Backbone as numpy.savetxt, mean C-alpha at the origin, in Angstrom:
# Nx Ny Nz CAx CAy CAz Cx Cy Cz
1.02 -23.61 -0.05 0.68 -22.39 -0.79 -0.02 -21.41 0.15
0.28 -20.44 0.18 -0.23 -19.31 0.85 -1.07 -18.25 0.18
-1.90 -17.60 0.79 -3.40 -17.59 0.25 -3.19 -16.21 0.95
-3.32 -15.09 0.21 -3.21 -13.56 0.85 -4.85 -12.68 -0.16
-5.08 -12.21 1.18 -6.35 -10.77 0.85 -6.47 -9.83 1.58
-5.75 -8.71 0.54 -5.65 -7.47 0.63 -7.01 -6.73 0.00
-8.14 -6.22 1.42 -9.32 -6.00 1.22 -9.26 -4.40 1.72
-9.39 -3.79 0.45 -9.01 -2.21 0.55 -10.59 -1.13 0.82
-10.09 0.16 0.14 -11.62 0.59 0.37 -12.37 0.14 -0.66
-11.70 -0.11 -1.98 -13.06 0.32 -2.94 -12.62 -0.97 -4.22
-11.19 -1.93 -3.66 -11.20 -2.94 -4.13 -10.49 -3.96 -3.69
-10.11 -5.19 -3.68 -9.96 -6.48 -2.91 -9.02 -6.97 -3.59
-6.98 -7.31 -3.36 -6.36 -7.76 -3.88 -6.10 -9.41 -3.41
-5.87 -10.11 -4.35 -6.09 -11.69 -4.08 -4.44 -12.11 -4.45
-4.39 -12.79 -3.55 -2.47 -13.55 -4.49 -2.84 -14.87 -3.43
-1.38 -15.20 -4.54 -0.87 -16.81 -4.02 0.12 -16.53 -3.76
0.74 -17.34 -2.69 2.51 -17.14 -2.43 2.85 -18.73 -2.56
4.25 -18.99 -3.06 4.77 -20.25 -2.96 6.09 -20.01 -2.05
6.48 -19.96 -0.41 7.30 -19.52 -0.02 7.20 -18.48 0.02
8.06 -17.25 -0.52 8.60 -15.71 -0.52 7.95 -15.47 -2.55
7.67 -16.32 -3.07 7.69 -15.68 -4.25 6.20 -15.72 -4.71
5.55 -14.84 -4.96 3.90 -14.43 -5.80 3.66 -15.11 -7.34
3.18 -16.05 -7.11 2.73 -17.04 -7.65 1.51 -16.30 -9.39
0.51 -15.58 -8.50 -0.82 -15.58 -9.04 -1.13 -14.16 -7.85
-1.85 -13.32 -9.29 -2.07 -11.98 -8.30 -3.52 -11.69 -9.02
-4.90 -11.34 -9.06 -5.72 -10.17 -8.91 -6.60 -9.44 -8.35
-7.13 -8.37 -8.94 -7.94 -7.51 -8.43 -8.89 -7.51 -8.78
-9.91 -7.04 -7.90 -11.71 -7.52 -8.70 -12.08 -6.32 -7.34
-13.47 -5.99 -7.82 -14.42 -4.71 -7.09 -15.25 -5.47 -6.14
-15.55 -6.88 -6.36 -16.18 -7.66 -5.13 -15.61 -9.08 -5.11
-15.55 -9.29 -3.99 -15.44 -10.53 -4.37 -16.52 -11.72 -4.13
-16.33 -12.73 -5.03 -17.17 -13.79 -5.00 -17.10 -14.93 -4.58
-18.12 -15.91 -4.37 -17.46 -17.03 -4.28 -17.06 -18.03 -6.03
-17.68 -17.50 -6.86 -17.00 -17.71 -7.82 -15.96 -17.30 -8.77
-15.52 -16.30 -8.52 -14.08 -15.40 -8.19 -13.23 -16.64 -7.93
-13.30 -16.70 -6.28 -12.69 -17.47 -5.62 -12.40 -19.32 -6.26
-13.70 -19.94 -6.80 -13.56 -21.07 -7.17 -12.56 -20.83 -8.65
-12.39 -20.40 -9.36 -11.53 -20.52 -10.65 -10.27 -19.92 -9.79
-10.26 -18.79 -8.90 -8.56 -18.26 -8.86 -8.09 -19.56 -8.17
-8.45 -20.34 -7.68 -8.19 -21.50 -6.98 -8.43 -23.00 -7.12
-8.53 -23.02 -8.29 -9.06 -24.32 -9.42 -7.76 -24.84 -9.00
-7.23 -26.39 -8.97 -6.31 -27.08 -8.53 -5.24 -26.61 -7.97
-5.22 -25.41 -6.70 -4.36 -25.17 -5.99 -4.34 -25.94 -4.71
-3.24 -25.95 -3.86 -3.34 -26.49 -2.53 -2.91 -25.32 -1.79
-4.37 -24.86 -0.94 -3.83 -23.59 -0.09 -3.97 -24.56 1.30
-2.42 -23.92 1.96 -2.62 -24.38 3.92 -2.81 -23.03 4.46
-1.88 -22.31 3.93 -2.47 -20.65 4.67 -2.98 -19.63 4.40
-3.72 -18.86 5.19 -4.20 -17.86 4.42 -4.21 -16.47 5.76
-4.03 -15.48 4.70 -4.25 -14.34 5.79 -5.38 -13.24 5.31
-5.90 -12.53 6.60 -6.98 -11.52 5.58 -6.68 -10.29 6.36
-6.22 -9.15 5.29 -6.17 -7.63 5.89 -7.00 -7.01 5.40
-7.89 -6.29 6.19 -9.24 -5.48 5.60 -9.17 -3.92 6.41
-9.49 -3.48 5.54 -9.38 -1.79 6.50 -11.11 -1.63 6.74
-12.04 -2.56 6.44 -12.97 -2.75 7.00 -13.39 -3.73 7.65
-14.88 -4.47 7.61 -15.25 -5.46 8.46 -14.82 -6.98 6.71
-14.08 -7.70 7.12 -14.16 -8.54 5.91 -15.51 -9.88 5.99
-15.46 -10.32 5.13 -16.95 -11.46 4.71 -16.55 -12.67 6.16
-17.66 -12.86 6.91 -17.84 -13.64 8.19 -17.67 -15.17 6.79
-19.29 -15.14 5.91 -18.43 -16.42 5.85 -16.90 -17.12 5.06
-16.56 -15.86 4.07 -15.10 -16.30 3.66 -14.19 -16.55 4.93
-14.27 -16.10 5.98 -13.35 -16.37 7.31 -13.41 -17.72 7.48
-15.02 -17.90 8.00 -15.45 -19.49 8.26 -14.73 -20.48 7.18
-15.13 -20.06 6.10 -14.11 -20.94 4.96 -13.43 -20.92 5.37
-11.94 -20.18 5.69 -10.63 -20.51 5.30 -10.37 -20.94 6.69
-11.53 -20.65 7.83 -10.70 -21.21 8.92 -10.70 -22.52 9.00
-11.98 -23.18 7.88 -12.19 -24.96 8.31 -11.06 -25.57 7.61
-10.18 -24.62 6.36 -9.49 -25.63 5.12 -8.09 -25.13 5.30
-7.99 -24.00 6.27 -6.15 -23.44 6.40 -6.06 -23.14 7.20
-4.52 -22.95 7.92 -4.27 -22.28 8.74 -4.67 -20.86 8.62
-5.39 -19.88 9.19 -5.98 -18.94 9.12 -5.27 -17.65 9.90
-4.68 -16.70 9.34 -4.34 -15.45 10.04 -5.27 -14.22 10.08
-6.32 -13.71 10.90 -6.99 -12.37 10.88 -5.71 -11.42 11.40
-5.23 -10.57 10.08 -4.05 -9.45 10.71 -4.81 -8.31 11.11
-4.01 -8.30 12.19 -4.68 -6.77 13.02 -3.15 -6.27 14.04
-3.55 -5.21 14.41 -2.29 -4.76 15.12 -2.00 -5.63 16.51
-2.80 -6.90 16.55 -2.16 -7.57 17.87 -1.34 -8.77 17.34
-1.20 -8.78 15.64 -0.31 -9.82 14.88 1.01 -9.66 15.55
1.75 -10.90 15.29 3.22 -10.71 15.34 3.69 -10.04 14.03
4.97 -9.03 14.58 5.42 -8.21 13.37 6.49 -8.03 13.61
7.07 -7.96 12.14 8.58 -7.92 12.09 9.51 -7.47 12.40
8.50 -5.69 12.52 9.37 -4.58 13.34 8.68 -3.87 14.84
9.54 -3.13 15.17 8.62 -2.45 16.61 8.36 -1.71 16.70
6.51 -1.38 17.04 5.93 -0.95 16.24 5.76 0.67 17.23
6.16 2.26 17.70 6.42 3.31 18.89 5.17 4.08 18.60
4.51 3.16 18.03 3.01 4.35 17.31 2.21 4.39 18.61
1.47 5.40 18.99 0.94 5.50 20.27 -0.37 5.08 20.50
-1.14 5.11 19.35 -2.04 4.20 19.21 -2.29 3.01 18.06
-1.58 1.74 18.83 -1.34 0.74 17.68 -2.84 0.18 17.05
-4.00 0.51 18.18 -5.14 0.03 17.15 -5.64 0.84 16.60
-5.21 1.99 15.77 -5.49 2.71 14.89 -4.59 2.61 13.61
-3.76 1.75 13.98 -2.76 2.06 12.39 -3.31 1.13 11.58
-3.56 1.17 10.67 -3.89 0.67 9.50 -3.20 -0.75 9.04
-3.79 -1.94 8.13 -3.18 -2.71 8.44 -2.61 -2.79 7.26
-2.94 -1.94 6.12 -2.27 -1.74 4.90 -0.76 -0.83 5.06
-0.67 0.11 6.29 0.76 0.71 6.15 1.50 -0.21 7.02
0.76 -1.00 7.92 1.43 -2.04 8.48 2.55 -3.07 8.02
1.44 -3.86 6.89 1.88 -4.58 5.87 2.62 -4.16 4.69
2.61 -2.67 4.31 3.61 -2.28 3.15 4.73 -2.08 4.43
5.17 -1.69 5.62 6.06 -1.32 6.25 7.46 -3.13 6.60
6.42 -3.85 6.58 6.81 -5.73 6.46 7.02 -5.13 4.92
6.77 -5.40 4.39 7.26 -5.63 2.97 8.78 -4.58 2.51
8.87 -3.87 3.57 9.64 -2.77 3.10 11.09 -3.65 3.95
10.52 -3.85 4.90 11.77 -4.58 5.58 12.21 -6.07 4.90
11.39 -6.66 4.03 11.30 -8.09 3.88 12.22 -8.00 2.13
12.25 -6.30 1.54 12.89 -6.25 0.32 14.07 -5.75 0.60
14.28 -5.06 1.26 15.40 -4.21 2.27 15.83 -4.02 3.66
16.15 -5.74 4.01 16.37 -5.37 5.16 18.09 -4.40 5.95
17.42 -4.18 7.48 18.42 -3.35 8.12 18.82 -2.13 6.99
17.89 -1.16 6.18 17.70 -0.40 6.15 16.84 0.68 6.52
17.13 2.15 6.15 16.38 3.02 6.45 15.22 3.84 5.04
14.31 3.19 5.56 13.30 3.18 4.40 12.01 4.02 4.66
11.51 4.84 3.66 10.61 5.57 3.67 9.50 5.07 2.84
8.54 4.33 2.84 7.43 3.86 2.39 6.61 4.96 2.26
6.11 5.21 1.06 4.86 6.13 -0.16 3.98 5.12 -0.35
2.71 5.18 0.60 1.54 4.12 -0.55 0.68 5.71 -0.90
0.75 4.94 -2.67 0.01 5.96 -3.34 -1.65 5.58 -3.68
-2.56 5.52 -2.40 -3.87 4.76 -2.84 -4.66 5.75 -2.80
-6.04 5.46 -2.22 -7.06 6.40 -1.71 -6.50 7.71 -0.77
-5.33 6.89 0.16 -5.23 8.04 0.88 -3.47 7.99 0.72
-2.60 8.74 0.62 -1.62 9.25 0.53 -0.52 8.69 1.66
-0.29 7.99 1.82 0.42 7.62 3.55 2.35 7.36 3.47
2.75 8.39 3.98 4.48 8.65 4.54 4.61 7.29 5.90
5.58 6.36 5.55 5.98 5.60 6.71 7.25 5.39 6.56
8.10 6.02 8.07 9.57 5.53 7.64 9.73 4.40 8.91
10.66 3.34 8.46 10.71 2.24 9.21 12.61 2.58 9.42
13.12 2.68 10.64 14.64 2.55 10.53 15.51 1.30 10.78
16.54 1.35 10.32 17.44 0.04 9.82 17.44 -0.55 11.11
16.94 -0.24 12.28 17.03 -0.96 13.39 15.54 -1.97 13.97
14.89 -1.64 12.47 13.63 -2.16 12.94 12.49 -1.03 13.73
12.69 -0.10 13.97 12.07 0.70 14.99 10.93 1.27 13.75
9.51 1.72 14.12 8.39 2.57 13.39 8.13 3.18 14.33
7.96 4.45 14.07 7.50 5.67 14.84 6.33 6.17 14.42
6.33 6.13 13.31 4.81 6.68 12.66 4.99 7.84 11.21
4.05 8.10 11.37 4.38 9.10 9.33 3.16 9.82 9.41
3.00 9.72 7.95 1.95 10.65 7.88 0.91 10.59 6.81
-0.51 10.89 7.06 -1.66 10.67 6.12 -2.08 11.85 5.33
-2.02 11.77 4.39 -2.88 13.01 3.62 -3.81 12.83 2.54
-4.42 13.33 1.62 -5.68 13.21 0.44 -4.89 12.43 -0.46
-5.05 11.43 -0.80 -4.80 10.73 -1.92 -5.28 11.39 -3.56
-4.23 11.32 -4.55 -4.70 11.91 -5.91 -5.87 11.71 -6.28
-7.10 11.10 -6.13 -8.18 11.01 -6.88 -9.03 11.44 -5.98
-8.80 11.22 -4.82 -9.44 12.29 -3.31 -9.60 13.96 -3.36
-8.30 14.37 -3.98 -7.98 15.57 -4.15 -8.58 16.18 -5.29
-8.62 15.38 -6.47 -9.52 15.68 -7.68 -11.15 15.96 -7.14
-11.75 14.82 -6.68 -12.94 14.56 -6.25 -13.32 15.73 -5.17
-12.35 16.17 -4.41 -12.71 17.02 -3.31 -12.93 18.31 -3.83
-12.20 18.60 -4.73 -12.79 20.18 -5.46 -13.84 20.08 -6.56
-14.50 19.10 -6.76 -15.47 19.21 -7.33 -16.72 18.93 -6.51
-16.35 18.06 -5.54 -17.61 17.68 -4.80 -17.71 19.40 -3.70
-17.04 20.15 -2.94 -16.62 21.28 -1.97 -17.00 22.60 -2.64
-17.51 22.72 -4.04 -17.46 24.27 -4.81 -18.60 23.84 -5.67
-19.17 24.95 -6.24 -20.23 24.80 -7.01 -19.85 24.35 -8.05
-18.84 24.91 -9.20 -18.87 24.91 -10.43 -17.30 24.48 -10.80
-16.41 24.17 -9.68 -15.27 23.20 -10.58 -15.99 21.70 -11.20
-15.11 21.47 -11.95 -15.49 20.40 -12.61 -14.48 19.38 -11.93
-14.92 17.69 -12.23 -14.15 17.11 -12.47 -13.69 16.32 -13.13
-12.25 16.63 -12.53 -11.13 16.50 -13.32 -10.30 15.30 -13.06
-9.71 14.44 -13.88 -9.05 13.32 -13.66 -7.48 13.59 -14.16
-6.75 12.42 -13.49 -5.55 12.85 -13.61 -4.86 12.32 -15.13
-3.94 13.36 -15.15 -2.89 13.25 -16.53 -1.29 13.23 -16.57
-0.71 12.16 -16.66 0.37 12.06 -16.23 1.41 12.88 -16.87
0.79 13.61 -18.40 1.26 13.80 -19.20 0.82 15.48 -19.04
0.34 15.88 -18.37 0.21 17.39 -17.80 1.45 17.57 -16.93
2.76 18.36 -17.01 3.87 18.11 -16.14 3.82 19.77 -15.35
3.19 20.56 -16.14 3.42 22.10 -16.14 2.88 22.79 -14.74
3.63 23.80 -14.04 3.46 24.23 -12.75 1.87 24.78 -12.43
1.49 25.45 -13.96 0.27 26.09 -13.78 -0.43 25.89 -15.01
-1.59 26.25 -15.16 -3.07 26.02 -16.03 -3.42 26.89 -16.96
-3.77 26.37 -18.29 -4.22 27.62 -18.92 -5.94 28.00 -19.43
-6.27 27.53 -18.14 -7.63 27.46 -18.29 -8.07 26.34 -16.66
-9.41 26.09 -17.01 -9.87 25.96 -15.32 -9.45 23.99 -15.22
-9.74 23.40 -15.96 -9.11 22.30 -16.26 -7.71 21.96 -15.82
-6.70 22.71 -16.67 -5.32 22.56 -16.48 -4.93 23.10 -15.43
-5.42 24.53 -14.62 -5.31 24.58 -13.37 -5.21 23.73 -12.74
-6.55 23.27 -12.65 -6.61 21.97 -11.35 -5.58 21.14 -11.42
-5.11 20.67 -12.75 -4.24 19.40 -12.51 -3.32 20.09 -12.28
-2.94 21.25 -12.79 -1.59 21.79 -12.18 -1.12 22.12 -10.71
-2.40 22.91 -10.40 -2.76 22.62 -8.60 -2.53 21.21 -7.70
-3.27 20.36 -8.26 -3.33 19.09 -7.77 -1.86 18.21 -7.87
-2.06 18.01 -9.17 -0.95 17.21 -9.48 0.98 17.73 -9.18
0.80 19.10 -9.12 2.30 19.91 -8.75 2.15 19.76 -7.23
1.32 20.09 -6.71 0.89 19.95 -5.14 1.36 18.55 -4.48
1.05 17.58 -5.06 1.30 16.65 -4.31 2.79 15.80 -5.08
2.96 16.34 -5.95 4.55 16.10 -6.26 5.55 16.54 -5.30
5.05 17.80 -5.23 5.93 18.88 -4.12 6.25 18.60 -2.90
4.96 17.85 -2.56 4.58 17.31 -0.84 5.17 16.03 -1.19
5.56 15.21 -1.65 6.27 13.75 -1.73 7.85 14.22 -1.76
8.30 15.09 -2.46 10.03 15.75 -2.61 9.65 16.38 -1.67
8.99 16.75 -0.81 9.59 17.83 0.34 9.36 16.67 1.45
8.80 15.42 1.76 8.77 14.56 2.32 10.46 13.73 2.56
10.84 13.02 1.16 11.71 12.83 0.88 13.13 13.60 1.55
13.07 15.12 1.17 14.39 15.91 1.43 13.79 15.91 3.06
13.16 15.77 3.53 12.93 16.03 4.89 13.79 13.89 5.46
13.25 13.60 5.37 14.36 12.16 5.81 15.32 11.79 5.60
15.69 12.38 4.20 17.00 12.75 3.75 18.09 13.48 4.72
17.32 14.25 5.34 18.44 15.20 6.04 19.02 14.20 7.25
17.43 12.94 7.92 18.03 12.80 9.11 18.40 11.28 8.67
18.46 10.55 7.51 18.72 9.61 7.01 19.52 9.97 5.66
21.06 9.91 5.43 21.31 10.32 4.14 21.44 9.29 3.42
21.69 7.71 3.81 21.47 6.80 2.88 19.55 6.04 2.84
19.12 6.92 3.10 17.66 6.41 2.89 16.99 6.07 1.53
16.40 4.69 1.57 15.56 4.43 0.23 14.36 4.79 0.51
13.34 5.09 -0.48 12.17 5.32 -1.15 11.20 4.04 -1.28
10.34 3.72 -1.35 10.01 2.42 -1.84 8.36 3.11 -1.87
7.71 3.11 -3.55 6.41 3.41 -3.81 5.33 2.30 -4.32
4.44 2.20 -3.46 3.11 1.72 -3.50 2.00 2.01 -3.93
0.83 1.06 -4.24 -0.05 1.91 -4.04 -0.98 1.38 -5.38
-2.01 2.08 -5.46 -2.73 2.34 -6.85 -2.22 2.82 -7.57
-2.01 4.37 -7.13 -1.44 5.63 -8.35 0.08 5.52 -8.35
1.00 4.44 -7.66 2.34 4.37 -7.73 3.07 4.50 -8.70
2.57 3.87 -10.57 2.76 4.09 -11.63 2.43 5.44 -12.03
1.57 6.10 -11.47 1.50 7.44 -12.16 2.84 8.38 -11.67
3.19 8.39 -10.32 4.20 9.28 -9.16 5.45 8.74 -9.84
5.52 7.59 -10.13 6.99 6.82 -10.70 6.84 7.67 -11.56
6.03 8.13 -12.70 6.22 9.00 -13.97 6.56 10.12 -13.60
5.76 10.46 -12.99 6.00 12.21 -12.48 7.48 12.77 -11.78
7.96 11.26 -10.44 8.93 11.97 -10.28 10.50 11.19 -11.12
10.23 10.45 -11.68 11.54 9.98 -12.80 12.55 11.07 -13.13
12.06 12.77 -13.21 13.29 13.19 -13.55 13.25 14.01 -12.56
13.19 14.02 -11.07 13.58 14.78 -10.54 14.90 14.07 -9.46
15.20 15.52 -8.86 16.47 14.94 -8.32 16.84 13.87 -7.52
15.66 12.91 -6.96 15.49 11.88 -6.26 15.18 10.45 -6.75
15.62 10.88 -8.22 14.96 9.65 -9.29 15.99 8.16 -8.74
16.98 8.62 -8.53 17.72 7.23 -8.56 17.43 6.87 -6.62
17.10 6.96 -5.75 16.52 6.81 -4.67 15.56 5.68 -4.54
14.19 6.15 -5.51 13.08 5.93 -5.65 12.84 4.34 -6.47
11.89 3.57 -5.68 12.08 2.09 -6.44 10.31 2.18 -6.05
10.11 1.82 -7.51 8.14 1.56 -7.41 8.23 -0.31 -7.49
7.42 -0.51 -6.17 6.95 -2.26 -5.92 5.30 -1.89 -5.59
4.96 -2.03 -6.90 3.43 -2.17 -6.61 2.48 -3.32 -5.99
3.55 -4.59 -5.17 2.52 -5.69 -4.76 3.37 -5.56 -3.54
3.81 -4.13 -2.65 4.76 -4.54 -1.58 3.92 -4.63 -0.63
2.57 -4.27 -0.46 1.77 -4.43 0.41 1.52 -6.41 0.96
1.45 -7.14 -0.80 0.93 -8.37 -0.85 2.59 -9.20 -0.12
3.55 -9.13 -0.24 4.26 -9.42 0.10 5.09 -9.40 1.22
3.79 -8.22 2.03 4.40 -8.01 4.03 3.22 -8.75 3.93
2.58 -8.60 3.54 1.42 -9.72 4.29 2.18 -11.04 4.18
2.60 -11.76 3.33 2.67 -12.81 3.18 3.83 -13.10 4.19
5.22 -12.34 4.31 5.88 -11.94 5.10 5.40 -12.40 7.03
4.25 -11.48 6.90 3.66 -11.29 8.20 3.37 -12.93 8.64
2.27 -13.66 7.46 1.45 -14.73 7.63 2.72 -15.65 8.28
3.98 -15.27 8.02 4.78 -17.06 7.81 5.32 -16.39 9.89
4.98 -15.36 10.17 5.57 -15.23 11.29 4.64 -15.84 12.61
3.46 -15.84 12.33 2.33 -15.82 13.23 2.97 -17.18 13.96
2.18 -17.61 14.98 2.40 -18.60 16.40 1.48 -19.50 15.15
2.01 -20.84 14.94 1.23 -22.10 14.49 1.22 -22.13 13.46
2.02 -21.25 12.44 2.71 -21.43 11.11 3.41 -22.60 11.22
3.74 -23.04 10.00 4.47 -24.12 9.59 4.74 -24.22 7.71
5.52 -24.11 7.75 6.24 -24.47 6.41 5.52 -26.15 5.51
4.95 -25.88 4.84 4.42 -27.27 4.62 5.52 -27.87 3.04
């Protein structure tokens, strides 16, 4: 059994893998060691991997290094594809791992990975295996938060999936219309932009807010393209873990 933690900014995803298939998945705001004792009440874990976009817990490491085979992923992991980014210890190990997962659901395609989290991140991986790099921008609740925290007197505002309209009729509906049309716009103009140099290219959306963007863009012209896998992150990891030097299939 394989033992995956996806340790984000502001929360910590936990799974089991049996092979290729996700067993047991959740999410919690800290984690514990009693967290940990029930998600793992009569399991047999041999591996485990930990991706953190920060510093992760010294002694959960020590744990898993005395009871499993232990993977710390970082950009000096073995990986599935090759990786032309110019600075590989800056890439993230979450677009890393959704970019494995993108190849591990679709392989020898040309795929454009959307994680919709904190921060907004474009990754296209091509059918030859090759990553070049993409692009970062304000994530939806970033973008909310940023005009209220940057100005005296906007308010804030949270998102509505059910606000579809270009503009506002009042200071409220503005914003989401601002916000929320804004970064619709910037995902379809993303899209028609890889489109041009990829015409059989898939979509594949991630993320936190991935269920909200699946709503939003469902009827636009890219609807049948677009496939939302909200655990594709948990599943390059797991992907990643079975590649490492001293894996073994138990």
């Amino acid at each position: 059994m394989n033992l995956i933690f996806d340790i984000g900014n502001s929360r910590t995803k936990v799974a089991l893998f049996e092979n290729n298939e996700l067993v047991s998945k959740q999410i919690v705001d800290h984690l514990s060691a009693d967290f940990l004792t029930k998600f793992l009440k009569n399991q047999k874990i041999t591996h485990s991997i930990i991706a953190s976009v920060g510093n992760s817990s010294l002694k959960l490491f020590n744990e898993l290094q005395k009871n499993t085979f232990l993977h710390n992923f970082s950009y000096k992991s073995i990986l599935p594809f090759t990786s032309l980014y110019a600075s590989p210890q800056t890439l993230g190990v979450d677009r890393m791992a959704a970019i494995a997962g993108a190849m591990k659901l679709l392989p020898s395609t040309n795929i454009l990975v959307i994680d919709a989290g904190s921060c907004m991140t474009f990754d296209l991986v091509q059918a030859n295996g090759e990553y070049h790099g993409g692009a970062i921008s304000p994530g939806l609740s970033m973008r909310f938060k940023s005009l209220n925290t940057f100005t005296a007197s906007l308010p804030l505002v949270t998102p509505d999936e059910n606000y579809t309209l270009p503009n506002g009729i009042d200071t409220k509906t503005s914003i989401l219309a601002g916000v929320q049309d804004g970064i619709k716009a910037e995902i379809i103009s993303k899209i028609e932009h890889y489109l041009k140099l990829y015409p059989d290219l898939s979509v594949l959306i991630c993320g936190g807010d991935s269920a909200f963007f699946d709503s939003q863009l469902k009827n636009s012209i890219f609807a049948n393209l677009l496939k939302t896998v909200p655990d594709l992150v948990l599943h390059g990891l797991n992907s990643i873990l079975q590649l490492q030097n001293g894996y073994s299939a138990s």
